[in-house]
mmCIF file of N, CA and C in Angstrom:
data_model
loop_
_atom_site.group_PDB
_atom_site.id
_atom_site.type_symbol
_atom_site.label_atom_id
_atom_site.label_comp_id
_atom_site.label_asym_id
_atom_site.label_seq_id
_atom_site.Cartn_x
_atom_site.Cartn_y
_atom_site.Cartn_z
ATOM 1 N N UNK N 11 123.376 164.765 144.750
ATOM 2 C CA UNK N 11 123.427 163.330 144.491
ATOM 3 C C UNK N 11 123.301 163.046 142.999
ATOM 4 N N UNK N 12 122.162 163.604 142.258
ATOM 5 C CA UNK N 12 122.261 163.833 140.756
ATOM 6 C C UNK N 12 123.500 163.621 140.356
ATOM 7 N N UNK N 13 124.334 164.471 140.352
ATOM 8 C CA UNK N 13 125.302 164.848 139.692
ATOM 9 C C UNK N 13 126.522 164.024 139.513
ATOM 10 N N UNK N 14 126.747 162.904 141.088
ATOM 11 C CA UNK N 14 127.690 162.311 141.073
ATOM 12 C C UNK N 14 127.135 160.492 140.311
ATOM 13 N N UNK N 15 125.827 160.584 140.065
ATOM 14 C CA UNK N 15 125.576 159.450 139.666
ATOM 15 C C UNK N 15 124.663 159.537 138.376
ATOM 16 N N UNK N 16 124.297 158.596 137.171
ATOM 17 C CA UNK N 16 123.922 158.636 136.407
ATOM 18 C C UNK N 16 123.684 159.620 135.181
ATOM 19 N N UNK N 17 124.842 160.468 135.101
ATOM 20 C CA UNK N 17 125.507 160.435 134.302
ATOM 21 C C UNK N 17 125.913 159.851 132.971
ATOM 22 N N UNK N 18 125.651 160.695 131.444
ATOM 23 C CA UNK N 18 126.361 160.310 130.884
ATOM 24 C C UNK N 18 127.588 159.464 130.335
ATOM 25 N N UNK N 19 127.599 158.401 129.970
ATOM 26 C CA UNK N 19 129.253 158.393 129.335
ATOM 27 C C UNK N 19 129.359 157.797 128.452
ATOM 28 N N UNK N 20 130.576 157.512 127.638
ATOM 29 C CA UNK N 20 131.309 156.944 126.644
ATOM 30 C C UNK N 20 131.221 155.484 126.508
ATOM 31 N N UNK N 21 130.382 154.582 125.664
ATOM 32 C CA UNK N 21 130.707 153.045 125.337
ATOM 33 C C UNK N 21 132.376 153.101 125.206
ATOM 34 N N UNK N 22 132.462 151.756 125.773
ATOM 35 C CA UNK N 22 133.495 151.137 125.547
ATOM 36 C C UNK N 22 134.263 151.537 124.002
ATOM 37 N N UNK N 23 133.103 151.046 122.761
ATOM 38 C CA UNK N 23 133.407 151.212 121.720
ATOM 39 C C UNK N 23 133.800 152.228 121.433
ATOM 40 N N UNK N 24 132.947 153.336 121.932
ATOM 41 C CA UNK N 24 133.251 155.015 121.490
ATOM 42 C C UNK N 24 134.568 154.981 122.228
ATOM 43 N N UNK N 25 135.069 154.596 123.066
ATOM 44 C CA UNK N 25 136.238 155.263 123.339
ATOM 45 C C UNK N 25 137.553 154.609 123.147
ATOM 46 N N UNK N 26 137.102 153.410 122.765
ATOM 47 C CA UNK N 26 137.675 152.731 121.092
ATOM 48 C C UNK N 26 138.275 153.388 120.043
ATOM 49 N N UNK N 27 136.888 154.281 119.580
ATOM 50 C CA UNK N 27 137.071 154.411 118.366
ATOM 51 C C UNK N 27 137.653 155.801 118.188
ATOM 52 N N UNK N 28 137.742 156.666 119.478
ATOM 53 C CA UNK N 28 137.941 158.102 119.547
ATOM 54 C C UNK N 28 139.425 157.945 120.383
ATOM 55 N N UNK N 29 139.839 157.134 120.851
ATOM 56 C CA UNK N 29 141.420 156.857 121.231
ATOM 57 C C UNK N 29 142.338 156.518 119.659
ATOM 58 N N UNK N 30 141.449 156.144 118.956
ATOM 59 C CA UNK N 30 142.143 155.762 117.133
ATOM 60 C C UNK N 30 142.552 157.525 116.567
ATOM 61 N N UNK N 31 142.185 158.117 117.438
ATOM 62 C CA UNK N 31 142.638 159.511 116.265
ATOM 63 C C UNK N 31 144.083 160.061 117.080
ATOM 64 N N UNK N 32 144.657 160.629 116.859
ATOM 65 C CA UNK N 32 145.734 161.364 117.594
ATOM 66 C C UNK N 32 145.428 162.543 118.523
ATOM 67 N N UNK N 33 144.458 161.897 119.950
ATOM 68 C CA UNK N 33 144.388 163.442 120.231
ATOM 69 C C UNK N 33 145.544 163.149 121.664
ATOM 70 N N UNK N 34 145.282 164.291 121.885
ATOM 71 C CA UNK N 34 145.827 164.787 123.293
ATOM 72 C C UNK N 34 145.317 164.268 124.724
ATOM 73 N N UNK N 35 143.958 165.136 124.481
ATOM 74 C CA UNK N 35 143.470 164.567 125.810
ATOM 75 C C UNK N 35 141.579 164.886 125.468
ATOM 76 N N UNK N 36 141.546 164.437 126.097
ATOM 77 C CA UNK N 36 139.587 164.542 126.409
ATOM 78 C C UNK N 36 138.560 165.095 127.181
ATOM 79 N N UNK N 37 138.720 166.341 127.106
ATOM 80 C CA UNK N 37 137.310 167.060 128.025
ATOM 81 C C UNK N 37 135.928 166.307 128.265
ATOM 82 N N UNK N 38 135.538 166.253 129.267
ATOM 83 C CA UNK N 38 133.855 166.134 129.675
ATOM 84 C C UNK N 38 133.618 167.102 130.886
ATOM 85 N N UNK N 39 132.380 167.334 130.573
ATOM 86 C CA UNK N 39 131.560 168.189 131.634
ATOM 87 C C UNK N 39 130.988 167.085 132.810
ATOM 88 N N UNK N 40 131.159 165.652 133.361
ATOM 89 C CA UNK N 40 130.736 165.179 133.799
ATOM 90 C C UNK N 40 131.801 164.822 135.116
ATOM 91 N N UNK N 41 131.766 164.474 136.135
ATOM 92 C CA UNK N 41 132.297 163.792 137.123
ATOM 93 C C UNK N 41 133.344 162.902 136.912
ATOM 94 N N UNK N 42 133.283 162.089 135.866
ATOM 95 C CA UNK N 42 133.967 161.275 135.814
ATOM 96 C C UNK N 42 133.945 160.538 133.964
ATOM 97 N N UNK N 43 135.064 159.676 133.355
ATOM 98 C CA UNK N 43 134.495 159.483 131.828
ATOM 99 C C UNK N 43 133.677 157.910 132.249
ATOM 100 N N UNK N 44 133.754 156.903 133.020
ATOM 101 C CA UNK N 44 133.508 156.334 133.682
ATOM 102 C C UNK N 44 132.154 156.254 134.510
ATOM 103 N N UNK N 45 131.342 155.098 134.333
ATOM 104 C CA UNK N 45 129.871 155.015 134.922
ATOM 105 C C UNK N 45 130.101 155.211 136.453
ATOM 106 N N UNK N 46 129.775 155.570 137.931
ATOM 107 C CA UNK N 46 129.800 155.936 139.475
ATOM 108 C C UNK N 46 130.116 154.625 139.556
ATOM 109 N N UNK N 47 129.691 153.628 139.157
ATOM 110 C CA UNK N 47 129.645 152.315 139.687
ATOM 111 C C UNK N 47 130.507 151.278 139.162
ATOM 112 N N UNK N 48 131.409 151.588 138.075
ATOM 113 C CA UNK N 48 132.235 150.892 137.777
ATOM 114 C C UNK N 48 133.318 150.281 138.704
ATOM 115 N N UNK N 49 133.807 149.206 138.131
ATOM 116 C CA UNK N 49 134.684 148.547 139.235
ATOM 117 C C UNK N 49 135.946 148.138 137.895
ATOM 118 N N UNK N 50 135.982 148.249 136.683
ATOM 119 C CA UNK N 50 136.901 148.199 135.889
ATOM 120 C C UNK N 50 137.681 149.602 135.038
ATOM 121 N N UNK N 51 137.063 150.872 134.972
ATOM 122 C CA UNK N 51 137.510 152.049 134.780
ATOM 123 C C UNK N 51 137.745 151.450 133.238
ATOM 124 N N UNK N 52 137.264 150.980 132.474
ATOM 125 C CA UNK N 52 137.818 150.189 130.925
ATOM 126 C C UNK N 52 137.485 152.056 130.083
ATOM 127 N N UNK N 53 137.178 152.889 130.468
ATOM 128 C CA UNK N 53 137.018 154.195 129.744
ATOM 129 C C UNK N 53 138.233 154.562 129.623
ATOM 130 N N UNK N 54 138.626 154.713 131.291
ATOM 131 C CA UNK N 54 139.778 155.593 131.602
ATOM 132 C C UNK N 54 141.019 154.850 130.875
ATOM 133 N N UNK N 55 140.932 153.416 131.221
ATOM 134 C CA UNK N 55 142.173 152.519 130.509
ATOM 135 C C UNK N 55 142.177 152.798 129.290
ATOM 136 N N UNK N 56 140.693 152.904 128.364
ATOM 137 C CA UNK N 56 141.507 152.430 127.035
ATOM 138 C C UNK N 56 142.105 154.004 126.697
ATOM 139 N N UNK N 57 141.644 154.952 127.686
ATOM 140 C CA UNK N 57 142.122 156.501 127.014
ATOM 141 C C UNK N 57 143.972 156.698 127.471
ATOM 142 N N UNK N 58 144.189 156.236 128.756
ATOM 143 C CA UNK N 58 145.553 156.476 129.596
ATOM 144 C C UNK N 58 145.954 155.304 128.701
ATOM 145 N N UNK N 59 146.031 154.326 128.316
ATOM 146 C CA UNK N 59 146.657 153.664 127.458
ATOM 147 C C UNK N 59 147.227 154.226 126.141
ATOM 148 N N UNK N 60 146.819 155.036 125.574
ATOM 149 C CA UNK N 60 147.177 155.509 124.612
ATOM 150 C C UNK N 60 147.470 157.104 125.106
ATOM 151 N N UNK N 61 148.179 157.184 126.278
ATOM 152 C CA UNK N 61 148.470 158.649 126.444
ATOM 153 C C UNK N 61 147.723 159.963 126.501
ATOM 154 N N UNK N 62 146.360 159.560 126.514
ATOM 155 C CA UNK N 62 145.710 160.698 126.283
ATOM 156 C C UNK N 62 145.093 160.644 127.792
ATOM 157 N N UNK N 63 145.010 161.929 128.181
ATOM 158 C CA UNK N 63 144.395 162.595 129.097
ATOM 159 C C UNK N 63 143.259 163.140 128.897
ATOM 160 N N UNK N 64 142.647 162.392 130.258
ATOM 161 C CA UNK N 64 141.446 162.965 130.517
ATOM 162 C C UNK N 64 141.140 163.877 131.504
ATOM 163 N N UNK N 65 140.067 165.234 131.136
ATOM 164 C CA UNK N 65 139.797 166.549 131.738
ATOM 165 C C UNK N 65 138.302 166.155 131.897
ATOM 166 N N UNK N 66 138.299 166.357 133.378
ATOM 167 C CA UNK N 66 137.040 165.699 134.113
ATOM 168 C C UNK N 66 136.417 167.597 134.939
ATOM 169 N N UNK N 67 134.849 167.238 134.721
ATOM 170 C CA UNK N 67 134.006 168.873 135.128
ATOM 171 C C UNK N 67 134.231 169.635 134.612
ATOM 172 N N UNK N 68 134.272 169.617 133.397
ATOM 173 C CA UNK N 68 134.715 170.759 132.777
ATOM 174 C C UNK N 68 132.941 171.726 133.048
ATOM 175 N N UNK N 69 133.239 173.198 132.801
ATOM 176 C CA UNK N 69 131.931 173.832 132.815
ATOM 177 C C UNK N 69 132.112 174.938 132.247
ATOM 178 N N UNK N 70 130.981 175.803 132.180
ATOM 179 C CA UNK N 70 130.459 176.411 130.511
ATOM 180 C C UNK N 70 131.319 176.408 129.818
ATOM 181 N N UNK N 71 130.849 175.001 129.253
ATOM 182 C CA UNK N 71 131.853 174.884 127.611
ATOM 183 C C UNK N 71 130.407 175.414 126.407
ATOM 184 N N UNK N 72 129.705 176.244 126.913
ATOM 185 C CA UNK N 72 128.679 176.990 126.293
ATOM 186 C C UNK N 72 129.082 178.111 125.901
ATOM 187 N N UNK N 73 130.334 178.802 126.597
ATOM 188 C CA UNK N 73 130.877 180.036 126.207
ATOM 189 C C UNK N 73 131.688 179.489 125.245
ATOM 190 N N UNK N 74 132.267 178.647 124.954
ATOM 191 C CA UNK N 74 133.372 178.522 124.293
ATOM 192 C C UNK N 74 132.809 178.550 122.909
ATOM 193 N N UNK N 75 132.105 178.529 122.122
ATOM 194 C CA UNK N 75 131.772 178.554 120.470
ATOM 195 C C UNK N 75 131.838 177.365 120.380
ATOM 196 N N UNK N 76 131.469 177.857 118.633
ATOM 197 C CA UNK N 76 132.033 176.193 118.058
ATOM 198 C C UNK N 76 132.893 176.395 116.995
ATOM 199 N N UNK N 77 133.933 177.664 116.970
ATOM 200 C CA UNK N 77 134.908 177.817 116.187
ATOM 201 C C UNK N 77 136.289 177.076 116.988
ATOM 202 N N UNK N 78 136.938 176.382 116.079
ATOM 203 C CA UNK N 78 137.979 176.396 116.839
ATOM 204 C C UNK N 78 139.093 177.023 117.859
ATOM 205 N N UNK N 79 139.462 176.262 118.984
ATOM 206 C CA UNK N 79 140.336 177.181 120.038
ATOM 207 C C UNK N 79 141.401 175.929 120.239
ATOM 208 N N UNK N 80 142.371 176.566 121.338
ATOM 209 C CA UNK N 80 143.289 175.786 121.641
ATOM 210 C C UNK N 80 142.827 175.742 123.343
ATOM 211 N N UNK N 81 143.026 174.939 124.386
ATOM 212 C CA UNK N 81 142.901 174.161 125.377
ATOM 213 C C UNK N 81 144.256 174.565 126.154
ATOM 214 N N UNK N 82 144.102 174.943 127.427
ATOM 215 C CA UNK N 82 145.395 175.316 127.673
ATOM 216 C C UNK N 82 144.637 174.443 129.673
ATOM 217 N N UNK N 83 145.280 173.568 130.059
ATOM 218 C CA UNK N 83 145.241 173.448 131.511
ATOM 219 C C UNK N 83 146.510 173.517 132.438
ATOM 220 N N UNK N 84 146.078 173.663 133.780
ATOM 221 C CA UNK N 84 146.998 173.747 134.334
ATOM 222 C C UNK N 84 147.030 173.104 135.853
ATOM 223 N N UNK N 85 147.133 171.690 135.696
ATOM 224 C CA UNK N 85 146.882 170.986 137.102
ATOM 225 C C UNK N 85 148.099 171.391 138.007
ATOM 226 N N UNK N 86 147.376 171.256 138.984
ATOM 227 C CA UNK N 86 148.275 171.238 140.353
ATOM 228 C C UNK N 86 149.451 170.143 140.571
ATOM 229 N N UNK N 87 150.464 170.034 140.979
ATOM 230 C CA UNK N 87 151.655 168.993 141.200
ATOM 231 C C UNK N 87 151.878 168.633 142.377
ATOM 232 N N UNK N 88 151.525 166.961 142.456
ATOM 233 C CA UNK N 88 151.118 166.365 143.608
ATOM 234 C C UNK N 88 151.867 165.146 142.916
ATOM 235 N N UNK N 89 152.820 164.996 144.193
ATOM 236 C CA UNK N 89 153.384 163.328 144.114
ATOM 237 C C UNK N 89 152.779 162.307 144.401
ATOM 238 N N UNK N 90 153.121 161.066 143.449
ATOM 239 C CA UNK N 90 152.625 159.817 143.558
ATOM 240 C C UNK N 90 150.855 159.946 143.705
ATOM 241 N N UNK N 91 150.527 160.844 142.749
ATOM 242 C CA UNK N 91 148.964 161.263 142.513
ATOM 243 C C UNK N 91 148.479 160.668 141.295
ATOM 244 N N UNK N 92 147.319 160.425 140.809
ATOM 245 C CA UNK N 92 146.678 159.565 140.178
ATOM 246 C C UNK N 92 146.024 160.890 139.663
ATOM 247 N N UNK N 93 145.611 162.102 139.429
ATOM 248 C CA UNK N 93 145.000 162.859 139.602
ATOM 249 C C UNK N 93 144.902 164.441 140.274
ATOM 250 N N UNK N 94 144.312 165.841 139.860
ATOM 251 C CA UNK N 94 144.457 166.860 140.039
ATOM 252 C C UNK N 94 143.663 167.697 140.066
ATOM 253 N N UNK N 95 142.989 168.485 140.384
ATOM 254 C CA UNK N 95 142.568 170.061 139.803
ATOM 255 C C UNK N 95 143.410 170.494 139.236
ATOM 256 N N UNK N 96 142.507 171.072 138.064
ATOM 257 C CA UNK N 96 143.295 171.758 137.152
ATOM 258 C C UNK N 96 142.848 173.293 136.648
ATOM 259 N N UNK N 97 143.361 174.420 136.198
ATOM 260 C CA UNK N 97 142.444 175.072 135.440
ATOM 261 C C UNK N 97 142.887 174.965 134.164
ATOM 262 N N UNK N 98 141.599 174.688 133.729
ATOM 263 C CA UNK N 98 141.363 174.358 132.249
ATOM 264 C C UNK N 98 140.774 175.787 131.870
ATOM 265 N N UNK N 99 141.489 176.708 130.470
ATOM 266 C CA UNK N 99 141.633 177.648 130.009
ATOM 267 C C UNK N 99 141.159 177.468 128.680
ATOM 268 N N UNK N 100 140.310 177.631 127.687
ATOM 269 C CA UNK N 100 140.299 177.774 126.537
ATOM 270 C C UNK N 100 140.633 179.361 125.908
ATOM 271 N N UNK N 101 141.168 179.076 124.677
ATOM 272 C CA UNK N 101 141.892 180.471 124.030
ATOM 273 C C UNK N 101 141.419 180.604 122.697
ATOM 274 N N UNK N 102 140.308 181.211 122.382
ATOM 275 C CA UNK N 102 139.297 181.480 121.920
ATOM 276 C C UNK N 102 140.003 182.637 120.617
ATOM 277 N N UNK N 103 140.062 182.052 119.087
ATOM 278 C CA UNK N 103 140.590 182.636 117.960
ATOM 279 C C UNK N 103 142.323 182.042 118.113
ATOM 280 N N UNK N 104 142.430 181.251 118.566
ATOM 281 C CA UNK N 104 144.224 181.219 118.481
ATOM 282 C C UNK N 104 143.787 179.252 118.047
ATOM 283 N N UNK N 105 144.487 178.888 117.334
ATOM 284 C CA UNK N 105 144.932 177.316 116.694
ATOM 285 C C UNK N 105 145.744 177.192 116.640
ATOM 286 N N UNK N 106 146.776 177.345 117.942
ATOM 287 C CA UNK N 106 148.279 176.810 117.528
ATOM 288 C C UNK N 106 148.805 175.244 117.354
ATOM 289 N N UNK N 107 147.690 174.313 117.715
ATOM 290 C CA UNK N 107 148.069 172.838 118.282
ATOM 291 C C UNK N 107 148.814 172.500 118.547
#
């Protein structure tokens, strides 16, 4: 029960201000970027608005360093889906972007 509720996440603002850079997409280790109880998803919007994808559960991102890597996932393909499992791969000494 923990796990699916109270939770971490992103102000509005922060994800404001972190949709302003050019990324790709957005890892979290949490359930969701979004509070359990939301009824407006304004995280997920302001991120899918600007094309960027979000990577939801991510786990031991403790192995991964803190040198740079490149991100490699690979969701499943499901029609008229909102959503996936994916495996999310990090590649640890390679920066190709």
């Amino acid at each position: 029960k923990r796990y699916f509720s109270g939770y971490p996440t992103l102000t509005a603002e922060a994800a404001e201000w972190l949709g302003g850079f050019r990324l790709k997409g957005i890892g979290l280790d949490t359930i969701s970027a979004d509070a359990a109880d939301t009824v407006d998803f304004a995280i997920h919007k302001s991120f899918l608005s600007r094309d960027v994808i979000i990577i939801e559960n991510l786990a031991h991102l403790d192995r991964v360093g803190a040198d740079p890597f490149d991100l490699a996932c690979f969701p499943l393909k499901f029609q008229d889906a909102d959503g996936s499992p994916t495996r999310a791969v990090a590649l640890i000494g390679r920066t190709g972007n």
